[in-house]
Amino acid sequence: MKLEKRDLDRIAALTLEHYNQRAQDFWEGTRGHDVAQNIAALLRHIVGEPPFNILDIGCGPGRDLKVFAELDHIGVGLDGSQRFAQMARGYSGCEVWQQDLLALELPPARFDGIFANAVLFHVPSQELPRVLSELHATLKTDGVLFSSNPHGNNEEGWNRGRYGAYHDLESWRRHLTRAGFAELEHYYRPPGLPRSQQPWLATVWRRCG
């Protein structure tokens, strides 16, 4: 069933309101999460000499954005939540853009890498080709996109006040390949557990063309 503009507006508004209302609880619950594996996966595939220009899309309160800055990279955060954007600016000291995932305004060929940790699953499947095209365009030639999403069996809809699309690996591969990306690696998280206890699918991609 095709989502109309009013549906998409509602999805964006309610999902962002969910995060705005729970911003402090979210921060307290996630600030200690270790995603060093994901940050390393992005950085090791970027070509050229650092510092790298990194877009942390869906940066939340700025946990990972601060890590990029501490590694002497040039980090820019992006989040649709007003409260998260404010928190990220204060915590990381980096530039942070407040933009809705479904209404991005990104500069062309600006970034060496995009870090999309636990965010792109909020994009409805019908809008994903457009959003991925916009991410492709904001990367430099041979730029790298990292994404981590809760995986599933390609179902989507509302889940505890947030909209989510839960792709399996093959579906995610089709979307990224059609958007002009080449796969570099993938893995499931958390590490060291049986697959049934690894809800997160992490993938790394290079911009082609």
Tab-separated table of C-alpha atoms in Angstrom:
chain	number	residue	atom	x	y	z
A	1	MET	CA	0.000	0.000	0.000
A	2	LYS	CA	1.442	3.330	-1.095
A	3	LEU	CA	2.020	5.886	1.634
A	4	GLU	CA	0.756	9.356	0.739
A	5	LYS	CA	2.436	12.591	1.784
A	6	ARG	CA	0.136	12.967	4.774
A	7	ASP	CA	1.115	9.459	5.881
A	8	LEU	CA	4.812	10.248	5.566
A	9	ASP	CA	4.398	13.521	7.424
A	10	ARG	CA	2.636	11.662	10.240
A	11	ILE	CA	5.343	8.990	10.363
A	12	ALA	CA	8.075	11.606	10.651
A	13	ALA	CA	6.224	13.763	13.173
A	14	LEU	CA	5.205	10.966	15.536
A	15	THR	CA	8.557	9.173	15.419
A	16	LEU	CA	10.420	12.402	16.159
A	17	GLU	CA	7.984	13.279	18.934
A	18	HIS	CA	8.656	9.887	20.485
A	19	TYR	CA	12.357	10.734	20.688
A	20	ASN	CA	11.818	14.339	21.783
A	21	GLN	CA	9.677	13.229	24.712
A	22	ARG	CA	12.174	10.561	25.782
A	23	ALA	CA	15.445	12.294	24.929
A	24	GLN	CA	16.963	12.219	28.411
A	25	ASP	CA	15.910	8.626	29.086
A	26	PHE	CA	17.305	7.610	25.696
A	27	TRP	CA	20.604	9.286	26.512
A	28	GLU	CA	20.891	7.604	29.876
A	29	GLY	CA	20.049	4.249	28.331
A	30	THR	CA	22.462	4.417	25.390
A	31	ARG	CA	25.415	6.596	26.394
A	32	GLY	CA	27.389	3.571	27.580
A	33	HIS	CA	26.777	1.426	24.493
A	34	ASP	CA	29.997	0.263	22.865
A	35	VAL	CA	29.865	0.740	19.090
A	36	ALA	CA	33.644	0.901	18.580
A	37	GLN	CA	33.310	-2.045	16.172
A	38	ASN	CA	31.007	0.025	13.958
A	39	ILE	CA	33.141	3.172	14.050
A	40	ALA	CA	36.219	1.127	13.130
A	41	ALA	CA	34.343	-0.551	10.259
A	42	LEU	CA	33.594	2.840	8.722
A	43	LEU	CA	37.023	4.375	9.208
A	44	ARG	CA	39.128	1.475	7.933
A	45	HIS	CA	37.446	1.570	4.521
A	46	ILE	CA	37.844	5.308	3.877
A	47	VAL	CA	40.637	6.040	1.412
A	48	GLY	CA	42.939	9.028	1.651
A	49	GLU	CA	44.634	10.809	4.487
A	50	PRO	CA	42.802	11.846	7.672
A	51	PRO	CA	41.218	13.896	9.040
A	52	PHE	CA	38.046	12.679	7.353
A	53	ASN	CA	34.785	14.576	6.949
A	54	ILE	CA	32.179	12.382	8.628
A	55	LEU	CA	28.403	12.834	8.616
A	56	ASP	CA	26.830	11.165	11.660
A	57	ILE	CA	23.240	10.870	10.491
A	58	GLY	CA	20.780	10.167	13.270
A	59	CYS	CA	23.458	11.297	15.706
A	60	GLY	CA	21.087	11.364	18.686
A	61	PRO	CA	22.585	13.098	21.733
A	62	GLY	CA	26.066	13.036	20.182
A	63	ARG	CA	27.788	9.998	21.713
A	64	ASP	CA	29.480	8.806	18.512
A	65	LEU	CA	29.899	12.294	17.085
A	66	LYS	CA	32.119	13.124	20.042
A	67	VAL	CA	34.214	10.014	19.375
A	68	PHE	CA	34.852	11.118	15.790
A	69	ALA	CA	35.933	14.539	17.061
A	70	GLU	CA	38.224	12.966	19.667
A	71	LEU	CA	39.824	10.934	16.842
A	72	ASP	CA	40.570	14.295	15.156
A	73	HIS	CA	38.081	13.842	12.336
A	74	ILE	CA	35.696	16.593	11.227
A	75	GLY	CA	32.329	15.404	12.414
A	76	VAL	CA	28.965	16.873	11.465
A	77	GLY	CA	25.861	15.552	13.180
A	78	LEU	CA	22.346	15.353	11.773
A	79	ASP	CA	19.153	14.524	13.631
A	80	GLY	CA	15.482	15.315	13.171
A	81	SER	CA	14.819	15.576	16.907
A	82	GLN	CA	15.173	19.124	18.181
A	83	ARG	CA	16.187	17.921	21.640
A	84	PHE	CA	18.752	15.482	20.288
A	85	ALA	CA	20.273	18.162	18.054
A	86	GLN	CA	20.618	20.518	21.023
A	87	MET	CA	22.112	17.803	23.219
A	88	ALA	CA	24.560	16.722	20.508
A	89	ARG	CA	25.848	20.257	19.976
A	90	GLY	CA	26.497	20.679	23.670
A	91	TYR	CA	28.027	17.241	24.236
A	92	SER	CA	30.212	16.908	21.142
A	93	GLY	CA	31.094	20.515	20.374
A	94	CYS	CA	30.474	19.703	16.703
A	95	GLU	CA	28.234	21.267	14.101
A	96	VAL	CA	24.820	19.571	14.139
A	97	TRP	CA	22.064	19.980	11.552
A	98	GLN	CA	18.431	19.445	12.495
A	99	GLN	CA	16.892	17.713	9.479
A	100	ASP	CA	14.126	15.157	9.003
A	101	LEU	CA	15.282	11.957	7.267
A	102	LEU	CA	12.435	12.373	4.779
A	103	ALA	CA	13.371	15.984	3.974
A	104	LEU	CA	17.160	16.024	3.756
A	105	GLU	CA	19.094	18.990	2.368
A	106	LEU	CA	22.661	17.786	1.986
A	107	PRO	CA	25.621	19.415	0.204
A	108	PRO	CA	27.005	17.522	-2.807
A	109	ALA	CA	30.246	15.536	-2.512
A	110	ARG	CA	31.016	16.849	0.979
A	111	PHE	CA	31.756	13.776	3.093
A	112	ASP	CA	34.353	11.011	3.113
A	113	GLY	CA	32.103	8.842	5.237
A	114	ILE	CA	28.549	8.577	6.554
A	115	PHE	CA	27.860	6.896	9.880
A	116	ALA	CA	24.213	5.786	9.996
A	117	ASN	CA	23.998	3.856	13.244
A	118	ALA	CA	20.486	2.720	14.206
A	119	VAL	CA	18.651	5.257	12.063
A	120	LEU	CA	17.874	4.247	8.463
A	121	PHE	CA	15.343	1.641	9.568
A	122	HIS	CA	13.054	4.585	10.330
A	123	VAL	CA	12.801	5.324	6.581
A	124	PRO	CA	9.699	3.704	5.002
A	125	SER	CA	10.702	1.258	2.282
A	126	GLN	CA	9.041	3.252	-0.498
A	127	GLU	CA	11.155	6.308	0.409
A	128	LEU	CA	14.426	4.445	0.902
A	129	PRO	CA	15.628	4.697	-2.741
A	130	ARG	CA	15.324	8.497	-2.622
A	131	VAL	CA	17.033	8.805	0.762
A	132	LEU	CA	19.875	6.508	-0.273
A	133	SER	CA	20.315	8.518	-3.471
A	134	GLU	CA	20.674	11.675	-1.374
A	135	LEU	CA	23.276	10.002	0.840
A	136	HIS	CA	25.113	8.761	-2.250
A	137	ALA	CA	25.232	12.307	-3.630
A	138	THR	CA	26.638	13.850	-0.446
A	139	LEU	CA	29.560	11.408	-0.396
A	140	LYS	CA	32.793	12.135	-2.209
A	141	THR	CA	33.975	9.748	-4.916
A	142	ASP	CA	34.731	6.387	-3.262
A	143	GLY	CA	33.142	7.625	-0.018
A	144	VAL	CA	31.929	5.054	2.506
A	145	LEU	CA	28.506	4.516	4.078
A	146	PHE	CA	28.150	2.530	7.286
A	147	SER	CA	24.682	1.474	8.414
A	148	SER	CA	23.404	-0.622	11.291
A	149	ASN	CA	19.731	-1.520	11.604
A	150	PRO	CA	17.592	-4.010	13.493
A	151	HIS	CA	16.958	-6.729	10.919
A	152	GLY	CA	13.831	-8.743	10.303
A	153	ASN	CA	11.775	-10.391	7.569
A	154	ASN	CA	11.033	-7.220	5.587
A	155	GLU	CA	8.072	-6.194	7.707
A	156	GLU	CA	7.415	-2.552	8.531
A	157	GLY	CA	5.053	-0.474	10.587
A	158	TRP	CA	4.605	1.050	14.031
A	159	ASN	CA	6.558	-0.379	16.939
A	160	ARG	CA	6.186	1.230	20.389
A	161	GLY	CA	5.514	4.685	19.010
A	162	ARG	CA	8.110	4.635	16.243
A	163	TYR	CA	7.876	3.659	12.585
A	164	GLY	CA	10.366	1.050	11.447
A	165	ALA	CA	11.229	-1.083	8.416
A	166	TYR	CA	13.061	-4.298	9.281
A	167	HIS	CA	14.967	-5.613	6.272
A	168	ASP	CA	16.794	-8.888	5.904
A	169	LEU	CA	20.277	-8.885	4.381
A	170	GLU	CA	19.151	-9.656	0.826
A	171	SER	CA	16.525	-6.899	0.799
A	172	TRP	CA	18.994	-4.390	2.222
A	173	ARG	CA	21.575	-5.400	-0.386
A	174	ARG	CA	19.104	-4.831	-3.215
A	175	HIS	CA	18.277	-1.331	-1.999
A	176	LEU	CA	21.902	-0.293	-1.561
A	177	THR	CA	23.086	-1.825	-4.829
A	178	ARG	CA	20.334	-0.096	-6.803
A	179	ALA	CA	21.312	3.203	-5.140
A	180	GLY	CA	24.853	2.903	-6.506
A	181	PHE	CA	26.758	1.348	-3.605
A	182	ALA	CA	29.118	-1.648	-3.577
A	183	GLU	CA	29.197	-3.854	-0.493
A	184	LEU	CA	32.446	-3.962	1.468
A	185	GLU	CA	31.445	-6.083	4.451
A	186	HIS	CA	28.602	-7.041	6.747
A	187	TYR	CA	28.276	-8.549	10.197
A	188	TYR	CA	25.709	-9.051	12.950
A	189	ARG	CA	25.790	-7.567	16.448
A	190	PRO	CA	26.406	-7.883	19.329
A	191	PRO	CA	29.553	-9.900	18.548
A	192	GLY	CA	30.176	-13.334	20.019
A	193	LEU	CA	26.534	-14.387	20.361
A	194	PRO	CA	24.361	-16.872	18.424
A	195	ARG	CA	22.590	-15.287	15.442
A	196	SER	CA	19.256	-15.551	17.241
A	197	GLN	CA	20.668	-13.148	19.843
A	198	GLN	CA	22.114	-10.668	17.338
A	199	PRO	CA	19.317	-8.233	16.437
A	200	TRP	CA	21.554	-5.760	14.567
A	201	LEU	CA	22.724	-6.048	10.958
A	202	ALA	CA	25.749	-3.858	10.176
A	203	THR	CA	26.795	-3.217	6.584
A	204	VAL	CA	29.542	-1.126	4.963
A	205	TRP	CA	29.336	0.245	1.411
A	206	ARG	CA	31.420	2.231	-1.048
A	207	ARG	CA	29.939	4.895	-3.291
A	208	CYS	CA	30.225	3.865	-6.937
A	209	GLY	CA	30.121	6.315	-9.814
